Amino acid sequence: MAAERGEFSSRFGFLMAASGSAVGLGNIWGFPTNTASNGGAAFLFAYLILAFALGYPALMAELIIGRHTRSNAVAALKSISSGKKSQFLALAIGFVGIVTVSLILSFYAIVSGWMMAFFLDPISRLLGLTSLSAWLTTDTEIRNAVFVIIFMVLTVLIITAGVKDGIEKWASRLMPALVGILLLLILYVFTLPGAMDGLRAYLVPDFSRVTDPQLLVNAMGQAFFSLSLGVGTMLVYGSYISKDENLPVVGVLVALLDVGIAVLAGLLILPAMYVALESGVQIYDDAGGLIAGPGLIVSVLPALFSNMGPIGLLVAVAFFALMTIASLTSSISMLEVPVAYSVENRGIPRPKAAMVVGAIITSISLVIVFNFDPLFDMVVSFTTERSQPLLSLFICIFAAWIWRRNEILEEIRQGSSKAEQGMFWKIWPFYVKFICPVAILAVYFQ
Ligand code: PFF
């Protein structure tokens, strides 16, 4: 017997959950540093275009399939396919999605663990616990393992509570807090010397870079990762949206929130880096580029905070709270994908499914922690650069080539009765059918 399905109780709840999934380390860390190392506003410009021209149509494909089928990704793709071959493909795409999202969560939990450790560090210093502070900020396998476990336990606890009492409740609490902290931090950093140089680095475009294929590849990867596409997350969240909801509108709102928060994060991170430079912190690497990788968050910014004096402690707590919140609202959406499958297709009760899947992913995370150099970058680039865009491509193919067009329209009309006269229906079907697959492949093979 099918397990009873959850549903988001309001548009606000869905928006917080879906934008919570979208807004994560990719926005607050990935986007600003990608912008800085790819020609400033030239990247911003390419990103905005790709997010709306490719990301939004692909996001809509997931939301529509999810809400129509009211099931997890594997079952959903299977139920919109008719022939044997397409059903087999549906299973394959669904399972690769589950494996990919689990691997994404396994590296995401490691980075999120660092954020939690750096969040606790200023508190431990305030309490005079200097050796704890040193332990928290020293990159050791054991610290990383401990925080992976803590972070995964939090993720599992929220998912165990279900769609409304777990995902929706926590996203609705955490996302407004995230926006509030982000705005306060931006206002504060803007008052510091050097901030305007950072703003220039962010907003003055280097137009010679606009046609650089690498810039386009990075911008597309950023857009797909940031909108959590391809791996079934948005499909599963779509399956919990009420039938009265106007899908094209909520999809636009999710994309706007995601892009808007990425752009805001740029207003924080780049000025903060130049403020750090002004206060004597090294912000360029040996090759002369801005430090962008883990070094940025775990060395440049903490060095800046410690140069700020006592207020630096408060700023550090706020900043790492922001990062932890952003991580958690994304990690729960990742865990929901395999959990929804286990509950619905395997009949496992939700708490047990969350615990077992959570334990498996934690174990993979720990394997990466203890073999960091050979594994971490490999898992990141395999999942986000290879697997995610291709899976998204296949979901577009399912929506546009395999699924019946009148069923799609019917689904959209549930929440907007005049859908076929609207802009969305005039553009989107053609878009997902031709433009998205070709553009994804073109950028992919760059
Ligand atoms: N969108 C998240 C971010 O920008 O950090 C990452 C993410 C979440 C990727 C959920 C994939 C996913 F299924």
CSV table of C-alpha atoms and ligand atoms in Angstrom, one decimal:
chain,number,residue,atom,x,y,z
A,1,MET,CA,0.0,0.0,0.0
A,2,ALA,CA,1.2,3.5,-0.9
A,3,ALA,CA,2.4,5.5,2.1
A,4,GLU,CA,0.5,8.7,2.8
A,5,ARG,CA,2.2,11.6,1.1
A,6,GLY,CA,3.0,14.9,2.6
A,7,GLU,CA,2.1,18.3,1.1
A,8,PHE,CA,3.3,21.9,1.7
A,9,SER,CA,0.7,23.8,3.6
A,10,SER,CA,1.1,27.1,1.8
A,11,ARG,CA,2.8,28.9,-1.1
A,12,PHE,CA,5.1,30.5,1.4
A,13,GLY,CA,6.1,27.1,2.8
A,14,PHE,CA,6.9,25.7,-0.6
A,15,LEU,CA,8.8,28.8,-1.6
A,16,MET,CA,10.9,28.7,1.6
A,17,ALA,CA,11.6,24.9,1.1
A,18,ALA,CA,12.4,25.2,-2.6
A,19,SER,CA,14.5,28.3,-2.3
A,20,GLY,CA,16.1,26.8,0.7
A,21,SER,CA,17.2,23.9,-1.4
A,22,ALA,CA,18.4,26.2,-4.2
A,23,VAL,CA,20.2,28.7,-1.9
A,24,GLY,CA,23.2,27.0,-0.4
A,25,LEU,CA,27.0,27.0,-0.5
A,26,GLY,CA,26.6,27.3,-4.3
A,27,ASN,CA,25.2,30.8,-3.9
A,28,ILE,CA,27.1,32.2,-1.0
A,29,TRP,CA,30.4,30.7,-1.8
A,30,GLY,CA,30.4,29.4,-5.4
A,31,PHE,CA,28.7,32.2,-7.1
A,32,PRO,CA,30.7,35.2,-5.8
A,33,THR,CA,34.1,33.4,-6.2
A,34,ASN,CA,33.1,32.2,-9.7
A,35,THR,CA,32.2,35.8,-10.5
A,36,ALA,CA,35.5,37.1,-9.2
A,37,SER,CA,37.6,34.7,-11.1
A,38,ASN,CA,35.6,34.9,-14.4
A,39,GLY,CA,35.6,38.6,-15.4
A,40,GLY,CA,33.3,40.1,-12.7
A,41,ALA,CA,30.0,41.3,-14.0
A,42,ALA,CA,30.6,39.5,-17.4
A,43,PHE,CA,30.0,36.3,-15.4
A,44,LEU,CA,27.1,37.7,-13.6
A,45,PHE,CA,25.5,38.7,-16.9
A,46,ALA,CA,26.1,35.2,-18.4
A,47,TYR,CA,24.8,33.6,-15.2
A,48,LEU,CA,21.6,35.6,-15.2
A,49,ILE,CA,20.9,34.8,-18.8
A,50,LEU,CA,21.6,31.0,-18.4
A,51,ALA,CA,19.7,30.8,-15.1
A,52,PHE,CA,16.5,32.1,-16.7
A,53,ALA,CA,17.0,30.8,-20.2
A,54,LEU,CA,18.1,27.2,-19.3
A,55,GLY,CA,17.7,26.8,-15.6
A,56,TYR,CA,14.2,28.0,-15.3
A,57,PRO,CA,12.7,25.8,-18.1
A,58,ALA,CA,14.5,22.8,-16.6
A,59,LEU,CA,13.2,23.7,-13.1
A,60,MET,CA,9.7,23.9,-14.5
A,61,ALA,CA,10.0,20.5,-16.1
A,62,GLU,CA,10.8,19.0,-12.7
A,63,LEU,CA,8.0,20.9,-10.9
A,64,ILE,CA,5.4,19.9,-13.4
A,65,ILE,CA,6.4,16.2,-13.6
A,66,GLY,CA,6.5,16.1,-9.8
A,67,ARG,CA,3.2,17.7,-9.2
A,68,HIS,CA,1.4,15.7,-11.8
A,69,THR,CA,2.7,12.3,-10.7
A,70,ARG,CA,2.7,13.1,-7.0
A,71,SER,CA,5.7,10.7,-6.5
A,72,ASN,CA,9.4,10.4,-6.1
A,73,ALA,CA,11.7,10.8,-9.1
A,74,VAL,CA,12.0,7.1,-10.1
A,75,ALA,CA,8.3,6.5,-10.0
A,76,ALA,CA,7.5,9.8,-11.5
A,77,LEU,CA,9.6,9.4,-14.6
A,78,LYS,CA,8.4,5.9,-15.0
A,79,SER,CA,4.8,6.9,-14.9
A,80,ILE,CA,5.0,9.5,-17.6
A,81,SER,CA,6.7,7.0,-20.0
A,82,SER,CA,4.7,4.6,-22.0
A,83,GLY,CA,6.9,2.2,-24.0
A,84,LYS,CA,9.3,-0.4,-22.5
A,85,LYS,CA,12.4,1.4,-23.6
A,86,SER,CA,11.4,4.8,-22.1
A,87,GLN,CA,10.4,3.1,-18.9
A,88,PHE,CA,13.8,1.5,-18.7
A,89,LEU,CA,15.4,4.9,-19.3
A,90,ALA,CA,13.1,6.4,-16.6
A,91,LEU,CA,14.4,3.9,-14.1
A,92,ALA,CA,18.0,4.5,-15.1
A,93,ILE,CA,17.7,8.3,-14.9
A,94,GLY,CA,15.9,8.1,-11.6
A,95,PHE,CA,18.5,5.8,-10.0
A,96,VAL,CA,21.5,7.8,-11.4
A,97,GLY,CA,19.7,10.8,-9.9
A,98,ILE,CA,19.5,9.1,-6.5
A,99,VAL,CA,23.2,8.1,-6.6
A,100,THR,CA,24.3,11.6,-7.8
A,101,VAL,CA,22.3,13.4,-5.1
A,102,SER,CA,23.6,11.1,-2.4
A,103,LEU,CA,27.2,11.7,-3.6
A,104,ILE,CA,26.5,15.5,-3.7
A,105,LEU,CA,25.3,15.3,-0.1
A,106,SER,CA,28.3,13.3,0.9
A,107,PHE,CA,30.7,16.1,-0.1
A,108,TYR,CA,28.3,18.9,0.8
A,109,ALA,CA,28.2,17.5,4.4
A,110,ILE,CA,31.9,17.8,4.7
A,111,VAL,CA,32.0,21.5,3.7
A,112,SER,CA,28.9,22.2,5.8
A,113,GLY,CA,30.7,20.5,8.8
A,114,TRP,CA,33.6,23.1,8.3
A,115,MET,CA,30.9,25.8,8.5
A,116,MET,CA,29.6,24.5,11.8
A,117,ALA,CA,33.1,24.2,13.2
A,118,PHE,CA,33.8,27.8,12.3
A,119,PHE,CA,30.5,28.9,13.7
A,120,LEU,CA,31.4,27.4,17.1
A,121,ASP,CA,34.9,28.8,17.1
A,122,PRO,CA,34.1,32.4,18.0
A,123,ILE,CA,31.7,31.2,20.7
A,124,SER,CA,34.4,29.0,22.1
A,125,ARG,CA,36.8,32.0,22.1
A,126,LEU,CA,34.2,34.1,23.8
A,127,LEU,CA,34.0,31.5,26.5
A,128,GLY,CA,37.8,31.4,26.9
A,129,LEU,CA,38.1,27.8,25.5
A,130,THR,CA,41.3,28.4,23.5
A,131,SER,CA,42.2,24.8,23.0
A,132,LEU,CA,38.7,24.0,21.7
A,133,SER,CA,39.0,27.0,19.4
A,134,ALA,CA,42.3,25.7,18.0
A,135,TRP,CA,40.8,22.2,17.5
A,136,LEU,CA,37.8,23.7,15.7
A,137,THR,CA,39.8,25.7,13.3
A,138,THR,CA,42.6,23.2,12.5
A,139,ASP,CA,41.9,21.0,9.5
A,140,THR,CA,42.1,17.5,10.9
A,141,GLU,CA,40.4,14.3,9.7
A,142,ILE,CA,38.9,13.8,13.1
A,143,ARG,CA,37.3,17.3,13.4
A,144,ASN,CA,35.9,16.8,9.9
A,145,ALA,CA,34.5,13.4,10.7
A,146,VAL,CA,32.9,14.7,13.9
A,147,PHE,CA,31.2,17.6,12.1
A,148,VAL,CA,30.0,15.4,9.2
A,149,ILE,CA,28.3,13.2,11.7
A,150,ILE,CA,26.7,16.2,13.6
A,151,PHE,CA,25.5,17.8,10.3
A,152,MET,CA,24.1,14.6,9.0
A,153,VAL,CA,22.2,13.9,12.3
A,154,LEU,CA,20.6,17.3,12.0
A,155,THR,CA,19.6,16.6,8.4
A,156,VAL,CA,18.2,13.2,9.3
A,157,LEU,CA,16.2,14.6,12.2
A,158,ILE,CA,14.5,17.2,10.0
A,159,ILE,CA,13.7,14.7,7.3
A,160,THR,CA,12.3,12.2,9.8
A,161,ALA,CA,9.7,14.8,10.8
A,162,GLY,CA,8.3,14.8,7.3
A,163,VAL,CA,7.3,17.4,4.7
A,164,LYS,CA,5.2,19.8,6.7
A,165,ASP,CA,6.6,19.4,10.2
A,166,GLY,CA,10.2,18.9,9.1
A,167,ILE,CA,11.1,20.4,5.7
A,168,GLU,CA,8.5,23.2,5.6
A,169,LYS,CA,8.7,24.1,9.2
A,170,TRP,CA,12.5,24.4,9.3
A,171,ALA,CA,12.9,26.1,5.9
A,172,SER,CA,10.2,28.7,6.9
A,173,ARG,CA,12.2,29.5,10.1
A,174,LEU,CA,15.7,29.4,8.6
A,175,MET,CA,15.3,31.1,5.3
A,176,PRO,CA,14.0,34.5,6.6
A,177,ALA,CA,16.9,34.3,9.2
A,178,LEU,CA,19.3,33.7,6.4
A,179,VAL,CA,18.1,36.8,4.4
A,180,GLY,CA,18.2,38.9,7.5
A,181,ILE,CA,21.7,38.0,8.5
A,182,LEU,CA,22.9,38.4,4.9
A,183,LEU,CA,21.5,42.0,4.7
A,184,LEU,CA,22.9,43.0,8.0
A,185,LEU,CA,26.3,41.7,7.1
A,186,ILE,CA,26.3,43.5,3.7
A,187,LEU,CA,25.4,46.8,5.4
A,188,TYR,CA,28.2,46.3,7.9
A,189,VAL,CA,30.8,45.4,5.4
A,190,PHE,CA,29.9,48.3,3.2
A,191,THR,CA,31.0,50.7,6.0
A,192,LEU,CA,34.6,49.3,6.1
A,193,PRO,CA,37.6,50.5,4.1
A,194,GLY,CA,38.2,48.6,0.9
A,195,ALA,CA,34.6,47.5,0.3
A,196,MET,CA,34.2,49.8,-2.7
A,197,ASP,CA,37.1,48.1,-4.5
A,198,GLY,CA,35.4,44.8,-4.0
A,199,LEU,CA,32.2,46.2,-5.4
A,200,ARG,CA,34.1,47.4,-8.4
A,201,ALA,CA,35.7,43.9,-8.9
A,202,TYR,CA,32.2,42.4,-8.7
A,203,LEU,CA,30.2,44.9,-10.8
A,204,VAL,CA,32.6,46.2,-13.4
A,205,PRO,CA,32.5,43.8,-16.3
A,206,ASP,CA,35.5,42.5,-18.2
A,207,PHE,CA,33.6,42.2,-21.5
A,208,SER,CA,36.6,40.6,-23.3
A,209,ARG,CA,35.5,37.5,-21.2
A,210,VAL,CA,31.9,37.3,-22.3
A,211,THR,CA,32.4,35.0,-25.2
A,212,ASP,CA,35.0,32.8,-23.3
A,213,PRO,CA,33.6,29.2,-23.5
A,214,GLN,CA,35.0,28.4,-20.1
A,215,LEU,CA,33.0,31.3,-18.7
A,216,LEU,CA,29.8,29.8,-20.2
A,217,VAL,CA,30.6,26.3,-18.9
A,218,ASN,CA,31.2,27.7,-15.4
A,219,ALA,CA,28.0,29.8,-15.5
A,220,MET,CA,25.9,26.9,-16.7
A,221,GLY,CA,27.3,24.6,-14.0
A,222,GLN,CA,26.7,27.2,-11.4
A,223,ALA,CA,23.1,27.7,-12.6
A,224,PHE,CA,22.3,24.0,-12.5
A,225,PHE,CA,23.9,23.4,-9.2
A,226,SER,CA,22.4,26.4,-7.7
A,227,LEU,CA,18.9,25.6,-8.8
A,228,SER,CA,19.4,22.0,-7.5
A,229,LEU,CA,18.5,20.6,-10.9
A,230,GLY,CA,18.7,17.1,-12.5
A,231,VAL,CA,18.8,15.0,-9.4
A,232,GLY,CA,15.1,14.9,-8.6
A,233,THR,CA,15.1,17.4,-5.7
A,234,MET,CA,12.9,19.9,-7.4
A,235,LEU,CA,10.8,17.1,-8.8
A,236,VAL,CA,10.1,15.7,-5.3
A,237,TYR,CA,9.4,19.1,-3.9
A,238,GLY,CA,7.1,19.7,-6.8
A,239,SER,CA,5.2,16.6,-5.9
A,240,TYR,CA,4.3,18.2,-2.5
A,241,ILE,CA,2.9,21.4,-4.0
A,242,SER,CA,-0.9,21.9,-3.8
A,243,LYS,CA,-2.9,21.4,-7.0
A,244,ASP,CA,-4.2,25.0,-6.7
A,245,GLU,CA,-0.8,26.5,-7.1
A,246,ASN,CA,0.1,28.3,-10.2
A,247,LEU,CA,3.3,26.4,-11.2
A,248,PRO,CA,4.9,28.8,-13.7
A,249,VAL,CA,4.6,31.6,-11.1
A,250,VAL,CA,6.0,29.7,-8.2
A,251,GLY,CA,8.8,28.5,-10.5
A,252,VAL,CA,9.7,32.1,-11.4
A,253,LEU,CA,9.7,33.0,-7.7
A,254,VAL,CA,12.0,30.2,-6.8
A,255,ALA,CA,14.4,31.2,-9.6
A,256,LEU,CA,14.3,34.8,-8.6
A,257,LEU,CA,14.9,34.1,-4.9
A,258,ASP,CA,17.8,31.8,-5.9
A,259,VAL,CA,19.4,34.3,-8.3
A,260,GLY,CA,18.6,37.3,-6.0
A,261,ILE,CA,20.3,35.7,-3.0
A,262,ALA,CA,23.4,34.7,-5.1
A,263,VAL,CA,23.7,38.3,-6.3
A,264,LEU,CA,23.3,39.6,-2.8
A,265,ALA,CA,25.9,37.2,-1.6
A,266,GLY,CA,28.3,38.7,-4.1
A,267,LEU,CA,27.7,42.1,-2.5
A,268,LEU,CA,28.9,40.5,0.7
A,269,ILE,CA,31.8,38.2,-0.2
A,270,LEU,CA,33.7,40.4,-2.8
A,271,PRO,CA,33.7,43.6,-0.7
A,272,ALA,CA,34.6,41.5,2.3
A,273,MET,CA,37.7,40.1,0.4
A,274,TYR,CA,38.9,43.6,-0.5
A,275,VAL,CA,38.3,44.7,3.1
A,276,ALA,CA,40.5,41.8,4.1
A,277,LEU,CA,43.1,43.0,1.6
A,278,GLU,CA,43.0,46.5,3.1
A,279,SER,CA,43.6,45.0,6.5
A,280,GLY,CA,46.7,43.1,5.4
A,281,VAL,CA,45.2,39.7,4.6
A,282,GLN,CA,46.5,37.8,1.6
A,283,ILE,CA,43.6,37.4,-0.9
A,284,TYR,CA,45.5,36.5,-4.1
A,285,ASP,CA,46.9,33.0,-4.7
A,286,ASP,CA,50.3,32.2,-6.2
A,287,ALA,CA,49.0,32.4,-9.7
A,288,GLY,CA,47.7,36.0,-9.1
A,289,GLY,CA,44.0,35.1,-9.0
A,290,LEU,CA,41.7,35.7,-6.1
A,291,ILE,CA,41.7,32.9,-3.6
A,292,ALA,CA,38.5,31.1,-4.4
A,293,GLY,CA,38.5,27.5,-3.1
A,294,PRO,CA,38.2,26.4,0.5
A,295,GLY,CA,40.9,28.9,1.4
A,296,LEU,CA,38.5,31.8,1.0
A,297,ILE,CA,36.0,30.7,3.6
A,298,VAL,CA,38.3,29.0,6.0
A,299,SER,CA,41.3,31.3,5.9
A,300,VAL,CA,40.7,34.7,4.2
A,301,LEU,CA,37.4,35.5,5.9
A,302,PRO,CA,38.3,34.2,9.4
A,303,ALA,CA,41.6,36.2,9.1
A,304,LEU,CA,39.4,39.3,8.3
A,305,PHE,CA,37.1,38.7,11.2
A,306,SER,CA,40.0,38.3,13.6
A,307,ASN,CA,41.4,41.7,12.4
A,308,MET,CA,38.1,43.4,13.3
A,309,GLY,CA,38.6,43.2,17.0
A,310,PRO,CA,35.8,42.2,19.4
A,311,ILE,CA,33.0,42.9,16.8
A,312,GLY,CA,34.8,40.4,14.6
A,313,LEU,CA,33.5,37.6,16.9
A,314,LEU,CA,29.9,38.7,16.3
A,315,VAL,CA,30.4,39.0,12.6
A,316,ALA,CA,32.1,35.6,12.5
A,317,VAL,CA,29.2,34.0,14.3
A,318,ALA,CA,26.7,35.7,12.0
A,319,PHE,CA,28.6,34.7,8.9
A,320,PHE,CA,29.0,31.1,9.7
A,321,ALA,CA,25.4,30.8,11.0
A,322,LEU,CA,24.5,32.1,7.5
A,323,MET,CA,26.6,29.4,5.9
A,324,THR,CA,25.3,26.6,8.2
A,325,ILE,CA,21.7,27.6,7.6
A,326,ALA,CA,22.2,27.7,3.8
A,327,SER,CA,23.8,24.3,3.9
A,328,LEU,CA,21.1,22.7,6.1
A,329,THR,CA,18.1,23.8,4.0
A,330,SER,CA,19.9,22.4,0.9
A,331,SER,CA,21.0,19.1,2.5
A,332,ILE,CA,17.5,18.3,3.7
A,333,SER,CA,16.3,18.6,0.1
A,334,MET,CA,19.0,16.2,-1.0
A,335,LEU,CA,18.2,13.6,1.6
A,336,GLU,CA,14.5,13.8,0.7
A,337,VAL,CA,15.2,12.3,-2.8
A,338,PRO,CA,16.4,8.8,-1.7
A,339,VAL,CA,14.1,8.9,1.4
A,340,ALA,CA,11.0,9.6,-0.7
A,341,TYR,CA,11.9,6.7,-3.0
A,342,SER,CA,12.5,4.3,0.0
A,343,VAL,CA,9.2,5.3,1.6
A,344,GLU,CA,7.1,5.1,-1.5
A,345,ASN,CA,8.7,2.4,-3.6
A,346,ARG,CA,10.1,0.2,-0.9
A,347,GLY,CA,7.5,0.7,1.8
A,348,ILE,CA,10.1,1.6,4.5
A,349,PRO,CA,8.7,3.9,7.2
A,350,ARG,CA,10.0,7.4,6.9
A,351,PRO,CA,12.1,7.5,10.2
A,352,LYS,CA,13.8,4.3,9.4
A,353,ALA,CA,14.4,5.3,5.7
A,354,ALA,CA,15.9,8.6,6.8
A,355,MET,CA,18.1,6.9,9.3
A,356,VAL,CA,19.4,4.1,7.0
A,357,VAL,CA,19.9,6.4,4.0
A,358,GLY,CA,21.5,9.0,6.2
A,359,ALA,CA,23.9,6.4,7.7
A,360,ILE,CA,24.9,5.2,4.2
A,361,ILE,CA,25.6,8.8,3.0
A,362,THR,CA,27.5,9.6,6.2
A,363,SER,CA,29.7,6.5,5.7
A,364,ILE,CA,30.5,7.7,2.1
A,365,SER,CA,31.3,11.1,3.5
A,366,LEU,CA,33.6,9.6,6.1
A,367,VAL,CA,35.4,7.6,3.4
A,368,ILE,CA,35.9,11.0,1.5
A,369,VAL,CA,37.1,12.7,4.8
A,370,PHE,CA,39.8,10.0,5.3
A,371,ASN,CA,40.8,10.0,1.6
A,372,PHE,CA,40.3,13.7,1.0
A,373,ASP,CA,42.9,14.4,-1.7
A,374,PRO,CA,42.2,11.6,-4.1
A,375,LEU,CA,38.4,11.7,-3.6
A,376,PHE,CA,37.0,15.1,-2.8
A,377,ASP,CA,37.6,17.0,-6.1
A,378,MET,CA,36.8,13.9,-8.1
A,379,VAL,CA,33.4,13.5,-6.5
A,380,VAL,CA,32.6,17.2,-6.8
A,381,SER,CA,33.5,17.4,-10.5
A,382,PHE,CA,31.9,14.0,-11.4
A,383,THR,CA,28.6,14.9,-9.8
A,384,THR,CA,28.3,18.6,-10.6
A,385,GLU,CA,30.0,18.9,-13.9
A,386,ARG,CA,29.2,15.6,-15.5
A,387,SER,CA,26.2,14.0,-14.0
A,388,GLN,CA,23.9,16.9,-13.1
A,389,PRO,CA,23.7,18.7,-16.5
A,390,LEU,CA,23.2,15.3,-18.3
A,391,LEU,CA,20.5,14.3,-15.9
A,392,SER,CA,18.8,17.7,-16.4
A,393,LEU,CA,19.0,17.1,-20.1
A,394,PHE,CA,17.2,13.8,-19.8
A,395,ILE,CA,14.5,15.3,-17.6
A,396,CYS,CA,13.9,17.9,-20.3
A,397,ILE,CA,13.7,15.1,-22.8
A,398,PHE,CA,11.2,13.2,-20.7
A,399,ALA,CA,9.0,16.3,-20.3
A,400,ALA,CA,9.1,17.4,-23.9
A,401,TRP,CA,9.6,14.3,-26.0
A,402,ILE,CA,8.2,11.4,-24.0
A,403,TRP,CA,5.4,12.8,-21.9
A,404,ARG,CA,2.1,13.7,-23.6
A,405,ARG,CA,1.7,17.4,-24.3
A,406,ASN,CA,-2.0,17.6,-23.3
A,407,GLU,CA,-1.2,16.1,-19.9
A,408,ILE,CA,1.3,18.7,-19.3
A,409,LEU,CA,-1.1,21.5,-20.2
A,410,GLU,CA,-3.8,19.9,-18.0
A,411,GLU,CA,-1.4,19.8,-15.1
A,412,ILE,CA,-0.5,23.5,-15.5
A,413,ARG,CA,-4.1,24.5,-15.9
A,414,GLN,CA,-4.9,23.0,-12.5
A,415,GLY,CA,-3.6,26.2,-10.8
A,416,SER,CA,-4.0,28.6,-13.7
A,417,SER,CA,-7.1,28.0,-15.8
A,418,LYS,CA,-6.0,30.2,-18.7
A,419,ALA,CA,-2.6,28.7,-19.0
A,420,GLU,CA,-2.7,28.0,-22.7
A,421,GLN,CA,-3.1,31.7,-23.4
A,422,GLY,CA,-0.2,32.7,-21.2
A,423,MET,CA,3.4,33.5,-22.2
A,424,PHE,CA,4.6,30.4,-20.5
A,425,TRP,CA,2.7,27.9,-22.6
A,426,LYS,CA,3.7,29.8,-25.8
A,427,ILE,CA,7.4,29.5,-25.1
A,428,TRP,CA,8.2,26.8,-22.6
A,429,PRO,CA,7.2,23.6,-24.6
A,430,PHE,CA,9.4,24.6,-27.6
A,431,TYR,CA,12.1,25.7,-25.3
A,432,VAL,CA,12.4,22.4,-23.3
A,433,LYS,CA,12.0,20.4,-26.5
A,434,PHE,CA,14.8,22.0,-28.6
A,435,ILE,CA,16.7,24.9,-27.0
A,436,CYS,CA,17.4,23.3,-23.6
A,437,PRO,CA,18.8,20.0,-24.9
A,438,VAL,CA,20.9,21.6,-27.6
A,439,ALA,CA,22.2,24.3,-25.3
A,440,ILE,CA,23.0,21.9,-22.5
A,441,LEU,CA,24.8,19.6,-24.9
A,442,ALA,CA,26.7,22.4,-26.5
A,443,VAL,CA,27.9,23.8,-23.2
A,444,TYR,CA,28.6,20.3,-21.9
A,445,PHE,CA,30.9,19.4,-24.8
A,446,GLN,CA,32.8,22.7,-24.4
B,1,PFF,N1,21.5,24.3,-4.7
B,1,PFF,C1,22.5,24.0,-3.7
B,1,PFF,C2,23.5,25.1,-3.6
B,1,PFF,O1,23.5,26.0,-4.4
B,1,PFF,O2,24.4,25.0,-2.7
B,1,PFF,C3,23.1,22.7,-3.9
B,1,PFF,C4,22.2,21.6,-4.2
B,1,PFF,C5,21.1,21.3,-3.5
B,1,PFF,C6,22.5,20.7,-5.3
B,1,PFF,C7,20.3,20.2,-3.8
B,1,PFF,C8,21.7,19.7,-5.6
B,1,PFF,C9,20.6,19.4,-4.8
B,1,PFF,F1,19.8,18.4,-5.1
